[in-house]
XYZ file of C-alpha atoms in Angstrom:
470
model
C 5.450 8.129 -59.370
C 3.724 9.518 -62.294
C 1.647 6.401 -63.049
C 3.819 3.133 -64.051
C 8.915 -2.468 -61.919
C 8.430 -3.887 -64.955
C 9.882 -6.600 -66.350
C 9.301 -7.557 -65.839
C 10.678 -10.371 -68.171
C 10.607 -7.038 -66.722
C 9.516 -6.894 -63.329
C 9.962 -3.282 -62.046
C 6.593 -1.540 -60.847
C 6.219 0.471 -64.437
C 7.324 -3.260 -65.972
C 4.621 -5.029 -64.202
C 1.628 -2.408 -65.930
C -1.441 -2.928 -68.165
C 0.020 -3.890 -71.295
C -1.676 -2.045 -74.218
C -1.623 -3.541 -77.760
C 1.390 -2.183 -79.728
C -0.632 -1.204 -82.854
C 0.533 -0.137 -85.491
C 4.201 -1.562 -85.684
C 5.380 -2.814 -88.704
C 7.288 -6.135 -88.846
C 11.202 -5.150 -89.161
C 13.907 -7.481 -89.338
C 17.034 -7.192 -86.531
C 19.773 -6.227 -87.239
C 22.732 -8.705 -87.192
C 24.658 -7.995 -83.877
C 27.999 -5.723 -83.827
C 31.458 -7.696 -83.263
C 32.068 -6.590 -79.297
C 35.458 -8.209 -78.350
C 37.564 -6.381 -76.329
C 40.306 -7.411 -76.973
C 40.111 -7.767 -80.857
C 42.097 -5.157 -83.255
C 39.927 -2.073 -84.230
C 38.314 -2.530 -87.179
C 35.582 -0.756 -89.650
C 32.068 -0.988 -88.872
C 29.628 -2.187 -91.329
C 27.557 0.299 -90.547
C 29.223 3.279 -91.385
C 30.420 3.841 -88.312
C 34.536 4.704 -86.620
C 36.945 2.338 -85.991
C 35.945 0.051 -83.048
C 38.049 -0.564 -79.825
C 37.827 -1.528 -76.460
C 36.998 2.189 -75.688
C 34.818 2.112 -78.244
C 33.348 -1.215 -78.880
C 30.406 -0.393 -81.242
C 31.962 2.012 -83.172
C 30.660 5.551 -82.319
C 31.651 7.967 -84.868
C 32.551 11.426 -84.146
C 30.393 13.979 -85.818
C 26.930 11.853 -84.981
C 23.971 12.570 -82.637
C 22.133 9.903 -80.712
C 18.260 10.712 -79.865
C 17.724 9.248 -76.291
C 14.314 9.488 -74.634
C 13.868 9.225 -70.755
C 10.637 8.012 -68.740
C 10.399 10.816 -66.388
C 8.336 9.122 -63.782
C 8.984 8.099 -59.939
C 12.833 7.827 -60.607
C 12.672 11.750 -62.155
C 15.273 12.201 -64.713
C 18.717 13.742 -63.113
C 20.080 10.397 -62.955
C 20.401 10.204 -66.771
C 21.628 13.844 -67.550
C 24.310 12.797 -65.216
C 25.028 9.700 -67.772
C 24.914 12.246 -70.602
C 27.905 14.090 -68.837
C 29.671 10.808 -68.025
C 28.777 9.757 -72.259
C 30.418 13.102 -72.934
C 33.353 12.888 -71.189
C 34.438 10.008 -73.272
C 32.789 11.512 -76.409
C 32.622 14.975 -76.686
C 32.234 14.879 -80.201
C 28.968 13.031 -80.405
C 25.627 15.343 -79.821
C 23.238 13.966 -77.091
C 19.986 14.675 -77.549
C 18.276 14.061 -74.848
C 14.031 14.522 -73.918
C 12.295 13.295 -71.197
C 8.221 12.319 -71.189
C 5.763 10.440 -69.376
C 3.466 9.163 -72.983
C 6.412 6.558 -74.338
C 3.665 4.936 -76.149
C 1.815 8.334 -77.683
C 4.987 9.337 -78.444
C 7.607 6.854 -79.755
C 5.393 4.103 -81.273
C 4.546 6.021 -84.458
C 7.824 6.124 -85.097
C 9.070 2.636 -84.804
C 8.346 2.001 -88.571
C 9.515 4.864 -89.798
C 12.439 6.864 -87.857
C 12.649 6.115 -84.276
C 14.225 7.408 -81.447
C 17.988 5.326 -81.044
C 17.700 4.641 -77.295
C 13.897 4.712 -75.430
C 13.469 3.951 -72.204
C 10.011 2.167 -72.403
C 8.219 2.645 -69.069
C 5.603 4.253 -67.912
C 1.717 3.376 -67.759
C 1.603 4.777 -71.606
C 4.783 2.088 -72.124
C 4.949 0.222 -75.626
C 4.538 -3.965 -75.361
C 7.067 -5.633 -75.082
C 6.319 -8.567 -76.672
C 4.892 -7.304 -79.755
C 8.255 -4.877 -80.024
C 10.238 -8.278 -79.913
C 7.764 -10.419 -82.341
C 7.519 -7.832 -84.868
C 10.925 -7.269 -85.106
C 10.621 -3.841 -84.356
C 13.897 -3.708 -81.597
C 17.089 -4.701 -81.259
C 18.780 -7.834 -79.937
C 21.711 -6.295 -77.381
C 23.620 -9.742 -77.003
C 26.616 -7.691 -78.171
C 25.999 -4.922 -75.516
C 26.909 -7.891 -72.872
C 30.230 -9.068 -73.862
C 31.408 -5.741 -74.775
C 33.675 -4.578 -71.864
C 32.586 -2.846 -69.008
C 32.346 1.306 -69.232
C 34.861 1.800 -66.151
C 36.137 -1.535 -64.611
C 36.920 -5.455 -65.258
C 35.155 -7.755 -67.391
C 32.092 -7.476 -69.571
C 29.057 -5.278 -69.131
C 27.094 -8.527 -68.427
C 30.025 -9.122 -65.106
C 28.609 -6.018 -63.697
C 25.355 -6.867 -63.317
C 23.178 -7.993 -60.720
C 21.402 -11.306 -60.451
C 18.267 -11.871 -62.751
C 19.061 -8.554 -64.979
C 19.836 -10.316 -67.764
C 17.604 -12.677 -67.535
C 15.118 -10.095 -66.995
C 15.429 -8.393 -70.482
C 15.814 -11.813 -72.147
C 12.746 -13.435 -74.616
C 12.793 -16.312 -77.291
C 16.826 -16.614 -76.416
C 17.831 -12.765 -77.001
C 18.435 -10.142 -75.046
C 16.656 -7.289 -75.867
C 15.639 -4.983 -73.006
C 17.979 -3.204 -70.698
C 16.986 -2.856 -67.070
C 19.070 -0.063 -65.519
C 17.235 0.052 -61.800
C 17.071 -2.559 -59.367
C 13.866 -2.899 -57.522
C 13.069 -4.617 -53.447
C 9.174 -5.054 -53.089
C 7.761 -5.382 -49.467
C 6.086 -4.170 -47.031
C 7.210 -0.966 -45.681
C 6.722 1.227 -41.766
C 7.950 3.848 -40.059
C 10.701 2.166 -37.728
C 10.379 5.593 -36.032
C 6.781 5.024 -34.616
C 7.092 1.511 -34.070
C 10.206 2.134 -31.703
C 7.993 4.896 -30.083
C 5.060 2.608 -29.761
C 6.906 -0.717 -28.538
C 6.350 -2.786 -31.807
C 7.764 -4.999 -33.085
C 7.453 -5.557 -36.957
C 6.023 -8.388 -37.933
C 7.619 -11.158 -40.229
C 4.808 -13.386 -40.510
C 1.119 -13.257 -40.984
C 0.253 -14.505 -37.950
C 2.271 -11.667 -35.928
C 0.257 -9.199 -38.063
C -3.028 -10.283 -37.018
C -1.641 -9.904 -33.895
C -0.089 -6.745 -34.194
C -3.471 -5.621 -35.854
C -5.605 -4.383 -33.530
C -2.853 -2.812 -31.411
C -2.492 -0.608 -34.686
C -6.413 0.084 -34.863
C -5.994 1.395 -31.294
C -4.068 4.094 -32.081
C -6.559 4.704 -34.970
C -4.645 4.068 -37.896
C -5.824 1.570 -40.524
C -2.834 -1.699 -40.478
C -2.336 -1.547 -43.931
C -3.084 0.762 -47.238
C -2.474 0.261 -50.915
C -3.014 1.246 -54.590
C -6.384 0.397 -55.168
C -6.534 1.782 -58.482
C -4.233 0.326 -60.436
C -4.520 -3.920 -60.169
C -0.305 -4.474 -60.479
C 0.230 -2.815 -57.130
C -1.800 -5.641 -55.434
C -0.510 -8.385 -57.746
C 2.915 -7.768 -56.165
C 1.643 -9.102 -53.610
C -0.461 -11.561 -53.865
C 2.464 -13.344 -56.477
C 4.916 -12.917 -53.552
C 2.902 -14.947 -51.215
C 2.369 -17.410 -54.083
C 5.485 -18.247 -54.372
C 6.628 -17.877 -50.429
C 4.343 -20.433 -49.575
C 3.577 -22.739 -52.545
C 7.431 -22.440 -54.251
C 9.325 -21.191 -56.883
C 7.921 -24.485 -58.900
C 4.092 -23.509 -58.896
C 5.086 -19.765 -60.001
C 7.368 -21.363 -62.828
C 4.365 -23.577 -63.759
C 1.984 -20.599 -64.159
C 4.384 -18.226 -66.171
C 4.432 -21.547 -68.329
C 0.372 -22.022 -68.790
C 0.609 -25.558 -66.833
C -2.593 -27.170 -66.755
C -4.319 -26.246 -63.678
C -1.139 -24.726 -61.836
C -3.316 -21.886 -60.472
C -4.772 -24.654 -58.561
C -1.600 -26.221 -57.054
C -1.096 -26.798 -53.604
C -0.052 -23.754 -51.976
C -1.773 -21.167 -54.131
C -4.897 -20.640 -52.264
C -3.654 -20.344 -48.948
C -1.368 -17.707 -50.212
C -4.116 -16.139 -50.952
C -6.317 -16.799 -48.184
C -4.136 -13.928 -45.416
C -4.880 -11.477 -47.998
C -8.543 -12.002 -48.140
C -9.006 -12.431 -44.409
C -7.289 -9.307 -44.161
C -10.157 -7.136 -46.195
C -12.523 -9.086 -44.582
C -11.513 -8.189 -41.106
C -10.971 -4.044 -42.181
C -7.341 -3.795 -41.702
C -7.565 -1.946 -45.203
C -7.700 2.132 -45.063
C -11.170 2.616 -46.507
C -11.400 3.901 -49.954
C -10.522 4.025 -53.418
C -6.574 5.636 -53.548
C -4.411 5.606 -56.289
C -0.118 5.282 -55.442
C 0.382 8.445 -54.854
C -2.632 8.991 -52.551
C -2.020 5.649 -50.666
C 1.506 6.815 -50.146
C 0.693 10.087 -48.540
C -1.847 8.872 -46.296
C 1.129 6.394 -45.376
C 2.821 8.936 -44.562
C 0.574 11.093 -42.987
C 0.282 7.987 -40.161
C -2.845 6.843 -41.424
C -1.611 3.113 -41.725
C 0.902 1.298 -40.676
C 2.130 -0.143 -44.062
C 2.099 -0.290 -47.355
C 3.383 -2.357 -50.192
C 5.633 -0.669 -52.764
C 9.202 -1.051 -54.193
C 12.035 0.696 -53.173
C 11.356 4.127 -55.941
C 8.971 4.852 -52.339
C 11.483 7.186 -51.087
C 12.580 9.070 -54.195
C 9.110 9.677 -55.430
C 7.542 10.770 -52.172
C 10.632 13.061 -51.666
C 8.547 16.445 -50.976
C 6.091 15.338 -48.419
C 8.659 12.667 -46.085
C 7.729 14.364 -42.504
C 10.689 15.087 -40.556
C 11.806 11.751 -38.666
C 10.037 9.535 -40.510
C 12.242 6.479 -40.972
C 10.793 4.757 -44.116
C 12.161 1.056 -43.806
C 11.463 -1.686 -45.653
C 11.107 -5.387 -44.428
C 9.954 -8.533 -46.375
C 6.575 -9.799 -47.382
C 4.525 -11.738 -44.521
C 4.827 -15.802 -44.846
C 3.040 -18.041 -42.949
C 4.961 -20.879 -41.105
C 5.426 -23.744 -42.928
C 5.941 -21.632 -46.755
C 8.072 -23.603 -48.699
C 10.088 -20.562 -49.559
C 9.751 -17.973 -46.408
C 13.185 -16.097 -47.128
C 13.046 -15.413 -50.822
C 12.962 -11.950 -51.803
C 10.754 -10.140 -54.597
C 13.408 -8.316 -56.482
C 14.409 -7.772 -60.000
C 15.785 -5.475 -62.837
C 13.700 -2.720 -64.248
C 13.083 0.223 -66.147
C 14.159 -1.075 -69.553
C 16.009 0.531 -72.192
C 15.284 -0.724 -75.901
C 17.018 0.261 -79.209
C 14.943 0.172 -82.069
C 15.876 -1.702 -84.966
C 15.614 1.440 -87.222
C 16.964 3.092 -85.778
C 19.728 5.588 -87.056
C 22.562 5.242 -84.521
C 22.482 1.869 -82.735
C 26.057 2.358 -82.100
C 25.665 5.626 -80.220
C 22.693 4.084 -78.487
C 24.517 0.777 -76.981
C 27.367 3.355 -76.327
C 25.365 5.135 -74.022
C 23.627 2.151 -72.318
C 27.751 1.098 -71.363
C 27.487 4.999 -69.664
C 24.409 4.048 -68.029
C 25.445 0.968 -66.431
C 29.111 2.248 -65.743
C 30.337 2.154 -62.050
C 29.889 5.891 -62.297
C 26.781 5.878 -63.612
C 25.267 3.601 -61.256
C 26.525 5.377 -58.031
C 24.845 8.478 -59.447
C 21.939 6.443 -59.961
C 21.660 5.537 -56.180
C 22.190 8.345 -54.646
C 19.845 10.567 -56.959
C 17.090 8.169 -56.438
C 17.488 6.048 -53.358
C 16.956 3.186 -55.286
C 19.778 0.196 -56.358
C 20.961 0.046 -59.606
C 20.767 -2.470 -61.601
C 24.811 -2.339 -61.476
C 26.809 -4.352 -58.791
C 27.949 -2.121 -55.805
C 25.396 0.884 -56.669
C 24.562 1.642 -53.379
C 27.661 0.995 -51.423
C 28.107 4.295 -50.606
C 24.955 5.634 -50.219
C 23.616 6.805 -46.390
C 20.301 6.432 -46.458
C 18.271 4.248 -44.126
C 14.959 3.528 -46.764
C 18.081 2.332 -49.179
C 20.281 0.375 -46.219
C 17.174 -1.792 -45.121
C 16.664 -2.490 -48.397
C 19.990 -4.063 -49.112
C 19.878 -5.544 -45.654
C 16.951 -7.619 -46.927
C 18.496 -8.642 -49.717
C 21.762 -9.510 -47.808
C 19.343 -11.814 -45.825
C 16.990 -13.347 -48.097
C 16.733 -16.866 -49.298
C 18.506 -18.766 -52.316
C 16.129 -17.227 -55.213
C 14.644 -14.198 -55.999
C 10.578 -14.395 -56.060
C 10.112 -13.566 -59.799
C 7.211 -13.489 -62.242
C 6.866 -13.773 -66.056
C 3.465 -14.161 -67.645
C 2.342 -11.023 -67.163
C 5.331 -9.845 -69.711
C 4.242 -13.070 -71.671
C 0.725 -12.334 -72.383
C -1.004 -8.800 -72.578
C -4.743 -9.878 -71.589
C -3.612 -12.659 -69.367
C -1.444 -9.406 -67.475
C -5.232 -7.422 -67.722
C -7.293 -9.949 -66.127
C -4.944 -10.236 -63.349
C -4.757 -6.640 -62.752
C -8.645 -6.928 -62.826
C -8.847 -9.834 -60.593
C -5.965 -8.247 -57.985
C -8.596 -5.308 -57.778
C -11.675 -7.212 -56.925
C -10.384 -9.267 -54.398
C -9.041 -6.564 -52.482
C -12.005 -4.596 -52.583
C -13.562 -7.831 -50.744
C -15.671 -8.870 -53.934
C -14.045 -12.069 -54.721
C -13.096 -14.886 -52.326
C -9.334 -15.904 -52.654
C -11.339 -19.712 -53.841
C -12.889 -16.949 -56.964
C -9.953 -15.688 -57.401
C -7.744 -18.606 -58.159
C -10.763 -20.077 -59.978
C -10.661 -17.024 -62.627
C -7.131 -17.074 -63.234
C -7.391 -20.614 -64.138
C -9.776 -20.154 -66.228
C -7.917 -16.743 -67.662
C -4.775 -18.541 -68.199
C -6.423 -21.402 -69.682
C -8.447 -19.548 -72.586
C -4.611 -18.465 -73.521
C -3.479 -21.583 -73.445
C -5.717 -22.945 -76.047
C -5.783 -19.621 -78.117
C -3.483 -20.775 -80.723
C -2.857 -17.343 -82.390
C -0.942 -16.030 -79.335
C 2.789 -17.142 -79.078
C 3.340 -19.557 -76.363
C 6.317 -18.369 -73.911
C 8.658 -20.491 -71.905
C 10.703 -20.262 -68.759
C 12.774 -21.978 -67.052
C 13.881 -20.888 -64.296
């Protein structure tokens, strides 16, 4: 990837970044949300726009251009100028003008106040915060885009979503973020050298211990990561939290509990993670995600922890017969929640409130998450859709043990919120995922500076307080 989940609630990899203060916006009110029933009479938009209809919910007038802007990161961008033919198809009298870039931030924010982009997808390490876009007003509430019908089957855009999406792009009761890829975090191997060697992939800590030095043998390191950017480790350290102390405790830190770092649970999630710096089963030195990928691949460890992009963004370099497969994050025997899975929407698509065809722009979000749209989706990037039935028809084992997992996993899906809630609580834990995986903080240090992190924003009364609940 070109450096960037999500979501957040974005919770995609490029979701789950630094957040940078959005400077500069101006406060903007929403717009009031466009009438999206299908099965109401066409009438006149108040906008200025063409008769609506169940083909054309929001109004899209013939004659217009819509400005959409594409994060051209891990995912690439093919998948989208496939949606622009799809768009077409149904409108081939409405211009798409279509850009791709990698500096959302550099690039769209000075706009926001003035005359924006209609459709951004905001992503990216150089992404705009998401908060601050919602509490200044500055993008659009898309409850309409959800009850409008579906681009190319039954029911309503939000029917043909998977679980958690809109929830995902949900905050203070609106939806306002779009999250058109679905992400699987875990760990991942090569099921083609553990065959050869005799191994069997762990599904607990304890096995990997085990497994460890068998791994060391063949001199390769157990495990490598990002060590460079702190949400790569947060994955999964926030995973274990919740495997082993519950969905509960996770709920009650997203929510600034008093003491909830401290629950029961939370620091023997923690503790695997530090024993395994302490005993070297890290790949010595300082890589970044692309670096800690290759030497992945290059058999220099036998996992690493990433989200399912892995395959599409380390395309060129896959040696012949590697079989990238992913299975679940370790637990340790008596977790409270062993099964659950870390997944969730991402890559999210806003509409800015001024801007000049909102219409157009929810128009082409239907294309986006449209059966046909989604498919193309998979099978560009090897990675689900946020769309039901994406990957159906995909052949591709990095993809299939992916959706196996899910298949298999337990009642909820491991999710986390505050670091969409709060921009320097999301820092410090970035910071704090960093140290103690370079083996300069206990796991004890660690949970007692997130405490304390989460507690100076809990008594700053100039930051807006968040809420989930569930």
């Amino acid at each position: 990837m070109s450096v960037s989940p999500e979501n957040l609630g974005d919770l995609s990899r490029r979701t789950l970044l630094q957040r940078a203060a959005a400077a500069g916006l101006l406060a903007a009110p929403a717009m009031g949300l466009l009438s999206a029933c299908a099965g109401s009479e066409p009438e006149k938009s108040d906008t200025g726009g063409a008769a609506k209809s169940k083909d054309n919910p929001f109004g899209v007038k013939d004659g217009s251009a819509v400005k959409v802007v594409i994060f051209n990161g891990g995912l690439g961008d093919q998948w989208a100028k496939e949606d622009k033919v799809i768009f077409s198809a149904k409108h081939p009298n409405v211009t798409v003008n279509m850009s791709s870039t990698q500096k959302i931030k550099t690039e769209e924010q000075p706009k926001m106040s003035t005359q924006p982009s209609d459709l951004v997808m905001n992503s990216g390490a150089d992404m705009m915060d998401r908060s601050t876009l919602i509490n200044e007003g500055a993008i659009e509430p898309l409850d309409d885009l959800l009850t409008a019908p579906a681009w190319d089957g039954e029911g309503t855009v939000a029917d043909s979503l998977l679980p958690g999406t809109v929830g995902d792009g949900t905050q203070n009761g609106k939806f306002y973020v779009v999250n058109v890829a679905y992400t699987v975090w875990g760990n991942w191997y090569n099921a083609a050298l553990f065959k050869k060697e005799g191994w069997q992939p762990p599904t607990t800590w304890d096995e990997f211990f085990a497994l460890a030095p068998k791994i060391k043998a063949k001199g390769m390191a157990p495990f490598v990561h990002d060590a460079v950017h702190g949400y790569y480790p947060r994955w999964g350290l926030m995973a274990s939290i919740w495997k082993t102390a519950g969905k509960q405790v996770v709920v009650d830190i997203d929510n600034l509990k008093e003491n909830a770092w401290k629950a029961d649970g939370v620091l023997k999630a923690l503790e695997p993670w530090e024993k395994l710096v302490k005993d070297k089963l890290l790949l010595p030195g300082k890589l970044d995600h692309t670096q800690s990928q290759q030497a992945w691949l290059d058999g220099k460890a036998a996992f690493i922890q990433v989200g399912t992009w892995l395959k599409n963004e380390m395309a060129a370099t896959i040696p012949p017969g590697f079989e990238l497969t992913l299975s679940d994050y370790w637990h340790n025997a008596d977790d409270k929640a062993p099964k659950d899975v870390f997944a969730a929407s991402g890559e999210g698509f806003v509409v800015p409130s001024k801007a000049p065809n909102k219409e157009a722009a929810k128009e082409f979000l239907r294309a986006i998450l449209s059966k046909a749209g989604s498919a193309k989706f998979a099978e560009l990037t090897k990675s689900l859709a946020s769309t039901k039935g994406s990957g159906d028809n995909v052949q591709d084992t990095a993809l299939s043990s992916a959706n196996s997992l899910m298949k298999n996993g337990g009642t909820e899906l491991i999710s986390v919120k505050f670091q969409d809630f709060y921009a320097d609580l999301d820092k410090e834990s970035q910071n704090l995922s960093e140290e103690l995986m370079a083996g300069r903080l206990t796991a004890q240090q660690f949970v007692d500076k997130m405490q304390a992190a989460a507690d100076k924003v809990a008594k700053d009364s100039s930051i807006k307080k968040q809420t989930r609940t569930a």
